[in-house]
Short mmCIF file of C-alpha atoms in Angstrom, two decimals:
data_model
loop_
_atom_site.label_atom_id
_atom_site.label_comp_id
_atom_site.label_asym_id
_atom_site.label_seq_id
_atom_site.Cartn_x
_atom_site.Cartn_y
_atom_site.Cartn_z
CA UNK A 1 -11.45 28.63 -41.12
CA UNK A 2 -9.19 26.05 -42.74
CA UNK A 3 -10.12 22.40 -43.11
CA UNK A 4 -8.55 19.68 -40.96
CA UNK A 5 -6.05 18.79 -43.67
CA UNK A 6 -5.16 22.36 -44.58
CA UNK A 7 -1.57 23.49 -44.32
CA UNK A 8 -2.01 26.18 -41.59
CA UNK A 9 -3.88 23.86 -39.21
CA UNK A 10 -1.56 20.94 -39.89
CA UNK A 11 1.44 23.17 -39.15
CA UNK A 12 -0.22 24.26 -35.91
CA UNK A 13 -0.68 20.62 -34.83
CA UNK A 14 2.96 19.88 -35.62
CA UNK A 15 4.10 22.85 -33.52
CA UNK A 16 1.90 21.77 -30.59
CA UNK A 17 3.07 18.17 -30.83
CA UNK A 18 6.68 19.29 -31.02
CA UNK A 19 6.36 21.48 -27.93
CA UNK A 20 4.70 18.64 -25.99
CA UNK A 21 7.51 16.29 -26.93
CA UNK A 22 10.11 18.83 -25.84
CA UNK A 23 8.39 19.22 -22.47
CA UNK A 24 8.08 15.48 -21.96
CA UNK A 25 10.25 14.07 -19.21
CA UNK A 26 13.06 12.00 -20.72
CA UNK A 27 12.98 8.32 -19.84
CA UNK A 28 15.05 5.28 -20.67
CA UNK A 29 13.11 3.10 -23.08
CA UNK A 30 14.42 -0.23 -21.87
CA UNK A 31 12.34 -2.24 -24.33
CA UNK A 32 13.74 -0.32 -27.32
CA UNK A 33 17.46 -0.83 -26.78
CA UNK A 34 19.87 -3.73 -26.26
CA UNK A 35 20.76 -4.81 -22.75
CA UNK A 36 23.62 -2.85 -21.24
CA UNK A 37 25.89 -3.20 -18.24
CA UNK A 38 24.04 -2.85 -14.90
CA UNK A 39 20.72 -3.88 -16.48
CA UNK A 40 18.64 -6.74 -15.10
CA UNK A 41 17.46 -9.52 -17.40
CA UNK A 42 14.83 -12.20 -16.94
CA UNK A 43 15.64 -15.62 -18.42
CA UNK A 44 12.78 -17.98 -19.27
CA UNK A 45 12.63 -21.44 -20.78
CA UNK A 46 11.10 -20.87 -24.24
CA UNK A 47 9.65 -24.39 -24.30
CA UNK A 48 8.14 -24.50 -20.80
CA UNK A 49 6.33 -21.42 -19.55
CA UNK A 50 5.81 -23.03 -16.13
CA UNK A 51 9.54 -23.45 -15.51
CA UNK A 52 10.81 -21.01 -12.85
CA UNK A 53 12.45 -17.95 -14.43
CA UNK A 54 15.90 -16.65 -13.53
CA UNK A 55 16.45 -13.02 -12.53
CA UNK A 56 20.03 -12.00 -13.18
CA UNK A 57 22.17 -9.74 -11.07
CA UNK A 58 23.14 -6.41 -12.66
CA UNK A 59 25.02 -7.32 -15.82
CA UNK A 60 28.81 -7.12 -15.56
CA UNK A 61 31.45 -8.28 -18.01
CA UNK A 62 32.99 -11.53 -16.79
CA UNK A 63 30.09 -12.58 -14.57
CA UNK A 64 28.24 -15.83 -15.12
CA UNK A 65 24.96 -17.48 -14.17
CA UNK A 66 25.30 -21.08 -13.05
CA UNK A 67 22.41 -23.52 -12.77
CA UNK A 68 21.73 -27.22 -13.24
CA UNK A 69 20.80 -26.42 -16.84
CA UNK A 70 24.17 -24.91 -17.69
CA UNK A 71 26.16 -21.68 -17.51
CA UNK A 72 25.13 -18.38 -19.10
CA UNK A 73 27.77 -15.67 -19.44
CA UNK A 74 26.86 -12.04 -18.82
CA UNK A 75 29.00 -11.23 -21.86
CA UNK A 76 26.45 -13.11 -23.99
CA UNK A 77 23.61 -11.02 -22.56
CA UNK A 78 25.22 -7.59 -22.92
CA UNK A 79 24.33 -6.32 -26.38
CA UNK A 80 21.42 -8.74 -26.81
CA UNK A 81 17.81 -7.56 -27.02
CA UNK A 82 14.54 -8.64 -25.46
CA UNK A 83 13.10 -11.83 -27.00
CA UNK A 84 16.54 -13.03 -28.14
CA UNK A 85 17.46 -16.63 -27.32
CA UNK A 86 20.78 -17.60 -25.74
CA UNK A 87 22.15 -21.06 -25.08
CA UNK A 88 23.78 -22.12 -21.86
CA UNK A 89 27.03 -24.06 -21.91
CA UNK A 90 27.51 -27.19 -19.84
CA UNK A 91 30.87 -27.31 -18.03
CA UNK A 92 31.33 -31.06 -18.47
CA UNK A 93 33.76 -30.78 -21.37
CA UNK A 94 36.32 -28.24 -22.39
CA UNK A 95 34.70 -28.04 -25.82
CA UNK A 96 31.62 -26.36 -24.33
CA UNK A 97 28.68 -28.68 -24.88
CA UNK A 98 25.49 -26.82 -25.76
CA UNK A 99 23.07 -26.62 -22.82
CA UNK A 100 19.54 -25.30 -22.31
CA UNK A 101 18.03 -22.40 -24.20
CA UNK A 102 16.76 -19.24 -22.51
CA UNK A 103 14.68 -16.43 -23.94
CA UNK A 104 15.58 -12.95 -22.70
CA UNK A 105 12.89 -10.66 -21.29
CA UNK A 106 12.69 -7.21 -19.80
CA UNK A 107 12.11 -7.36 -16.04
CA UNK A 108 8.62 -6.18 -15.15
CA UNK A 109 7.80 -4.66 -11.77
CA UNK A 110 5.82 -7.80 -10.95
CA UNK A 111 8.83 -10.03 -11.73
CA UNK A 112 11.19 -7.79 -9.80
CA UNK A 113 9.11 -7.70 -6.61
CA UNK A 114 8.63 -11.48 -6.60
CA UNK A 115 12.13 -12.59 -7.60
CA UNK A 116 14.50 -10.01 -6.13
CA UNK A 117 16.48 -10.95 -3.04
CA UNK A 118 14.45 -10.46 0.12
CA UNK A 119 15.06 -10.15 3.84
CA UNK A 120 11.35 -10.03 4.72
CA UNK A 121 8.20 -11.22 2.99
CA UNK A 122 7.12 -8.60 0.45
CA UNK A 123 3.64 -7.31 -0.23
CA UNK A 124 2.96 -9.22 -3.42
CA UNK A 125 2.23 -7.30 -6.63
CA UNK A 126 -1.49 -8.11 -6.83
CA UNK A 127 -2.00 -6.88 -3.26
CA UNK A 128 0.19 -3.82 -3.84
CA UNK A 129 -1.85 -2.89 -6.91
CA UNK A 130 -5.05 -3.27 -4.87
CA UNK A 131 -3.69 -0.97 -2.15
CA UNK A 132 -2.72 1.69 -4.69
CA UNK A 133 -6.18 1.41 -6.24
CA UNK A 134 -7.87 1.85 -2.84
CA UNK A 135 -5.88 5.04 -2.22
CA UNK A 136 -7.23 6.42 -5.53
CA UNK A 137 -4.25 8.71 -6.13
CA UNK A 138 -4.66 11.78 -8.36
CA UNK A 139 -1.62 14.02 -7.71
CA UNK A 140 -0.98 17.22 -9.63
CA UNK A 141 1.67 17.24 -12.34
CA UNK A 142 5.21 18.26 -11.50
CA UNK A 143 4.80 21.53 -13.45
CA UNK A 144 1.61 22.48 -11.58
CA UNK A 145 2.78 24.12 -8.37
CA UNK A 146 -0.54 25.87 -7.73
CA UNK A 147 -1.60 22.82 -5.70
CA UNK A 148 0.08 21.75 -2.49
CA UNK A 149 2.44 18.83 -2.84
CA UNK A 150 0.77 15.51 -2.12
CA UNK A 151 2.54 13.68 0.72
CA UNK A 152 1.91 10.01 1.47
CA UNK A 153 3.20 7.97 4.41
CA UNK A 154 4.15 4.30 4.30
CA UNK A 155 4.96 2.95 7.77
CA UNK A 156 6.69 -0.40 7.49
CA UNK A 157 8.91 -0.23 4.41
CA UNK A 158 9.80 -3.92 4.59
CA UNK A 159 11.01 -5.30 1.28
CA UNK A 160 10.15 -2.15 -0.69
CA UNK A 161 7.55 -3.76 -2.96
CA UNK A 162 4.70 -1.41 -2.03
CA UNK A 163 7.17 1.49 -2.06
CA UNK A 164 7.85 0.80 -5.73
CA UNK A 165 4.16 0.54 -6.63
CA UNK A 166 3.28 3.74 -4.77
CA UNK A 167 6.20 5.61 -6.29
CA UNK A 168 5.21 4.47 -9.77
CA UNK A 169 1.76 6.00 -9.22
CA UNK A 170 3.40 9.27 -8.12
CA UNK A 171 6.15 9.46 -10.73
CA UNK A 172 6.52 12.78 -12.58
CA UNK A 173 3.96 14.33 -10.23
CA UNK A 174 4.04 17.01 -7.53
CA UNK A 175 4.15 14.39 -4.78
CA UNK A 176 6.42 12.85 -2.15
CA UNK A 177 6.36 9.40 -0.55
CA UNK A 178 7.68 9.11 3.00
CA UNK A 179 8.50 5.52 3.92
CA UNK A 180 9.66 4.65 7.42
CA UNK A 181 11.08 1.41 8.81
CA UNK A 182 12.05 0.56 12.38
CA UNK A 183 14.98 -1.62 11.26
CA UNK A 184 17.92 0.20 9.70
CA UNK A 185 18.99 -3.04 8.00
CA UNK A 186 15.62 -3.55 6.31
CA UNK A 187 15.43 0.12 5.33
CA UNK A 188 18.85 0.02 3.66
CA UNK A 189 17.94 -3.16 1.79
CA UNK A 190 14.62 -1.67 0.62
CA UNK A 191 16.45 1.42 -0.59
CA UNK A 192 18.73 -0.79 -2.69
CA UNK A 193 15.69 -2.63 -4.04
CA UNK A 194 14.00 0.61 -5.12
CA UNK A 195 17.17 1.99 -6.69
CA UNK A 196 17.87 -1.30 -8.45
CA UNK A 197 14.78 -1.33 -10.65
CA UNK A 198 15.38 0.09 -14.14
CA UNK A 199 18.06 2.53 -13.14
CA UNK A 200 16.15 3.85 -10.13
CA UNK A 201 13.35 5.54 -12.09
CA UNK A 202 11.04 5.32 -9.05
CA UNK A 203 13.55 6.39 -6.40
CA UNK A 204 13.53 10.14 -6.95
CA UNK A 205 10.28 10.96 -5.13
CA UNK A 206 10.85 8.63 -2.14
CA UNK A 207 12.31 9.66 1.22
CA UNK A 208 13.50 6.79 3.42
CA UNK A 209 13.40 7.15 7.21
CA UNK A 210 14.38 4.91 10.12
CA UNK A 211 12.59 5.04 13.46
CA UNK A 212 9.20 5.03 15.16
CA UNK A 213 6.39 6.36 12.99
CA UNK A 214 4.65 8.34 15.77
CA UNK A 215 7.90 10.02 16.78
CA UNK A 216 8.69 10.82 13.16
CA UNK A 217 5.29 12.47 12.66
CA UNK A 218 5.73 14.61 15.77
CA UNK A 219 9.21 15.68 14.66
CA UNK A 220 8.00 16.38 11.13
CA UNK A 221 5.13 18.56 12.35
CA UNK A 222 7.42 20.45 14.73
CA UNK A 223 9.81 21.46 11.95
CA UNK A 224 7.04 22.84 9.71
CA UNK A 225 5.73 26.40 9.83
CA UNK A 226 2.24 25.37 10.94
CA UNK A 227 2.94 22.60 13.44
CA UNK A 228 -0.77 21.87 13.98
CA UNK A 229 -1.79 21.58 10.34
CA UNK A 230 -2.17 18.04 8.94
CA UNK A 231 0.16 17.35 6.03
CA UNK A 232 -0.51 13.77 4.91
CA UNK A 233 -2.91 13.08 2.04
CA UNK A 234 -2.95 9.32 2.71
CA UNK A 235 -1.20 6.81 4.95
CA UNK A 236 -0.49 3.08 5.00
CA UNK A 237 0.49 1.14 8.12
CA UNK A 238 2.09 -2.31 8.01
CA UNK A 239 3.04 -2.61 11.68
CA UNK A 240 2.57 -5.29 14.36
CA UNK A 241 0.94 -2.79 16.77
CA UNK A 242 -0.71 -0.41 14.34
CA UNK A 243 -3.48 0.48 16.81
CA UNK A 244 -0.91 2.29 19.01
CA UNK A 245 -0.22 4.77 16.19
CA UNK A 246 -3.75 5.43 14.91
CA UNK A 247 -4.35 8.63 16.88
CA UNK A 248 -1.04 10.21 15.86
CA UNK A 249 -1.42 9.27 12.20
CA UNK A 250 -5.04 10.45 12.09
CA UNK A 251 -3.98 13.79 13.58
CA UNK A 252 -1.49 14.26 10.71
CA UNK A 253 -3.99 13.11 8.07
CA UNK A 254 -5.94 15.66 6.06
CA UNK A 255 -9.73 15.59 6.04
CA UNK A 256 -11.07 12.83 3.77
CA UNK A 257 -7.61 11.26 3.63
CA UNK A 258 -7.41 7.47 3.48
CA UNK A 259 -5.69 5.33 6.10
CA UNK A 260 -5.08 1.68 5.22
CA UNK A 261 -3.87 -0.80 7.83
CA UNK A 262 -2.43 -4.16 6.81
CA UNK A 263 -2.36 -7.00 9.34
CA UNK A 264 -2.03 -10.77 8.95
CA UNK A 265 -4.93 -11.42 11.35
CA UNK A 266 -8.52 -10.16 11.37
CA UNK A 267 -8.21 -9.88 15.16
CA UNK A 268 -5.62 -7.13 14.73
CA UNK A 269 -7.97 -5.23 12.42
CA UNK A 270 -10.75 -5.45 15.02
CA UNK A 271 -8.33 -4.15 17.66
CA UNK A 272 -7.76 -1.10 15.47
CA UNK A 273 -11.50 -0.63 14.99
CA UNK A 274 -12.08 -0.91 18.74
CA UNK A 275 -9.33 1.61 19.50
CA UNK A 276 -10.82 4.09 17.02
CA UNK A 277 -14.27 3.78 18.61
CA UNK A 278 -13.13 3.83 22.24
CA UNK A 279 -10.85 6.85 21.82
CA UNK A 280 -13.09 8.76 19.42
CA UNK A 281 -10.41 9.01 16.73
CA UNK A 282 -11.56 10.94 13.65
CA UNK A 283 -11.71 7.91 11.40
CA UNK A 284 -14.63 6.13 9.74
CA UNK A 285 -14.19 2.47 8.82
CA UNK A 286 -15.11 2.06 5.15
CA UNK A 287 -14.24 -1.54 4.39
CA UNK A 288 -12.21 -4.56 5.47
CA UNK A 289 -10.71 -6.74 2.74
CA UNK A 290 -9.19 -10.20 3.00
CA UNK A 291 -6.26 -10.70 0.66
CA UNK A 292 -5.54 -13.89 -1.22
CA UNK A 293 -2.61 -16.23 -0.73
CA UNK A 294 0.60 -14.81 -2.26
CA UNK A 295 -1.33 -12.09 -4.03
CA UNK A 296 -3.41 -14.54 -6.07
CA UNK A 297 -6.68 -12.70 -5.47
CA UNK A 298 -7.99 -9.17 -5.38
CA UNK A 299 -9.51 -9.85 -1.99
CA UNK A 300 -12.94 -10.27 -0.46
CA UNK A 301 -14.86 -7.84 1.71
CA UNK A 302 -15.62 -8.61 5.35
CA UNK A 303 -18.50 -7.24 7.41
CA UNK A 304 -16.88 -5.60 10.45
CA UNK A 305 -19.09 -3.26 12.49
CA UNK A 306 -20.21 -2.48 16.01
CA UNK A 307 -23.74 -3.37 17.12
CA UNK A 308 -25.68 -3.24 20.37
CA UNK A 309 -26.97 -6.72 21.32
CA UNK A 310 -30.73 -7.06 21.75
CA UNK A 311 -30.25 -8.38 25.28
CA UNK A 312 -28.42 -5.19 26.22
CA UNK A 313 -31.10 -3.00 24.66
CA UNK A 314 -33.83 -4.94 26.51
CA UNK A 315 -31.99 -4.62 29.81
CA UNK A 316 -31.60 -0.87 29.36
CA UNK A 317 -35.30 -0.52 28.54
CA UNK A 318 -36.24 -2.36 31.73
CA UNK A 319 -33.92 -0.15 33.77
CA UNK A 320 -35.59 2.96 32.40
CA UNK A 321 -38.92 1.71 33.82
CA UNK A 322 -37.46 1.10 37.28
CA UNK A 323 -36.45 3.24 40.24
CA UNK A 324 -32.80 4.25 40.49
CA UNK A 325 -32.32 1.49 43.08
CA UNK A 326 -33.72 -1.09 40.66
CA UNK A 327 -37.23 -1.51 42.23
CA UNK A 328 -40.30 -1.19 39.99
CA UNK A 329 -42.04 2.19 39.86
CA UNK A 330 -45.27 2.17 41.95
CA UNK A 331 -48.50 2.80 40.04
CA UNK A 332 -49.42 5.88 42.07
CA UNK A 333 -46.09 7.49 41.12
CA UNK A 334 -46.54 7.00 37.38
CA UNK A 335 -47.59 10.62 37.01
CA UNK A 336 -44.22 11.95 38.14
CA UNK A 337 -42.12 13.56 35.46
CA UNK A 338 -38.72 12.27 34.44
CA UNK A 339 -37.08 15.23 36.13
CA UNK A 340 -38.49 14.11 39.47
CA UNK A 341 -36.83 10.70 39.26
CA UNK A 342 -33.14 11.33 39.91
CA UNK A 343 -30.28 8.94 40.41
CA UNK A 344 -28.07 9.31 43.47
CA UNK A 345 -25.29 11.83 42.96
CA UNK A 346 -22.66 9.18 43.64
CA UNK A 347 -23.93 6.94 40.84
CA UNK A 348 -21.89 6.96 37.61
CA UNK A 349 -23.41 5.97 34.26
CA UNK A 350 -22.24 2.64 32.94
CA UNK A 351 -20.54 2.68 29.55
CA UNK A 352 -22.68 1.49 26.69
CA UNK A 353 -21.84 -2.07 25.82
CA UNK A 354 -21.15 -2.98 22.21
CA UNK A 355 -20.53 -6.23 20.38
CA UNK A 356 -18.41 -6.54 17.28
CA UNK A 357 -19.77 -8.27 14.18
CA UNK A 358 -16.87 -9.81 12.27
CA UNK A 359 -17.64 -12.20 9.44
CA UNK A 360 -16.84 -12.62 5.74
CA UNK A 361 -19.33 -11.40 3.18
CA UNK A 362 -21.15 -14.00 1.08
CA UNK A 363 -18.81 -15.93 -1.22
CA UNK A 364 -16.05 -18.51 -1.31
CA UNK A 365 -13.55 -18.41 1.51
CA UNK A 366 -10.03 -17.19 0.72
CA UNK A 367 -7.16 -18.56 2.77
CA UNK A 368 -3.99 -16.77 3.78
CA UNK A 369 -2.73 -13.40 2.66
CA UNK A 370 -3.78 -10.95 5.36
CA UNK A 371 -6.34 -8.21 5.86
CA UNK A 372 -6.70 -4.55 4.93
CA UNK A 373 -8.69 -2.14 7.08
CA UNK A 374 -9.60 1.04 5.19
CA UNK A 375 -10.53 4.19 7.11
CA UNK A 376 -11.23 7.78 6.04
CA UNK A 377 -10.74 10.82 8.20
CA UNK A 378 -13.91 12.80 8.90
CA UNK A 379 -14.25 16.42 9.93
CA UNK A 380 -14.03 17.45 13.55
CA UNK A 381 -17.63 18.44 14.33
CA UNK A 382 -16.83 19.81 17.79
#
């Protein structure tokens, strides 16, 4: 056997490395080349990191960026590289007085989601990263077709911020993201947002749909070979009445799949939890997380669970020691068996009464943001 530095083994490593590079999926290395037409550029004040940055439109020859600090021409940005400094020109004189300086930066996904034009409030990057982490995605590679394709549902496309983060986690994998929005206008805008980031590198594995999520699931199942088989690995709902869709989504969710519901109010999360319990939907509540204001925090866990109040348990215990009509059991009848004490046939059992515990876990209170309810689908034990 040759040593590590021997010629045969070194040649083998070079051949393996070369084959891996040839199989690698080509990508545009934005940070390694000058800015080109249709690129986006982030302009920052090099002397004040707290000054608000400027996100350009796609670069076009002849365009200009006007602000109170001067005018920057797109022609000056095309051909420049990241970290270069350009100077704005003030339009006060025809000689072109030198204005403010700007340092050029590549646009990160965080910058893009926060600064791109919006029609609705986006899910901020810190919250989007938390949601992706909670889903714990591990899709197979694009070349590995031995595993079924992972399919994920996002109901409530909105701005497209979470769509981008989910698609980034699924890129170059054997996976598909279905995102559905009730508003055709918002869906079209979100599609432009996804396609506008770095040449649309995260748009290839996303399917955009317009309509009601429950109707879409029913139509999608009907067109498949096995219309009863669940096909979703995970699902995310950002809807005002998410509890109305829980049963349909859970039916399409594979066993042990994760369902995350985002709502601005904890009351809406408890409505979902109540609907799951009352209707016996195959979902187990794992955690409830309060998000921070504008994505400034990773969130804090809440204690949300159903309990039976002690007063109810005491009342039921007293009823068990009484006659069906509510009168105490006489002492001389204590020897009768339970089977001899029967309720009237017309009597119907009262539903068991539950109370809902809903309070934050120990820690500092976080204001604003919204709430995430995280469920997992369990097996049907019937």
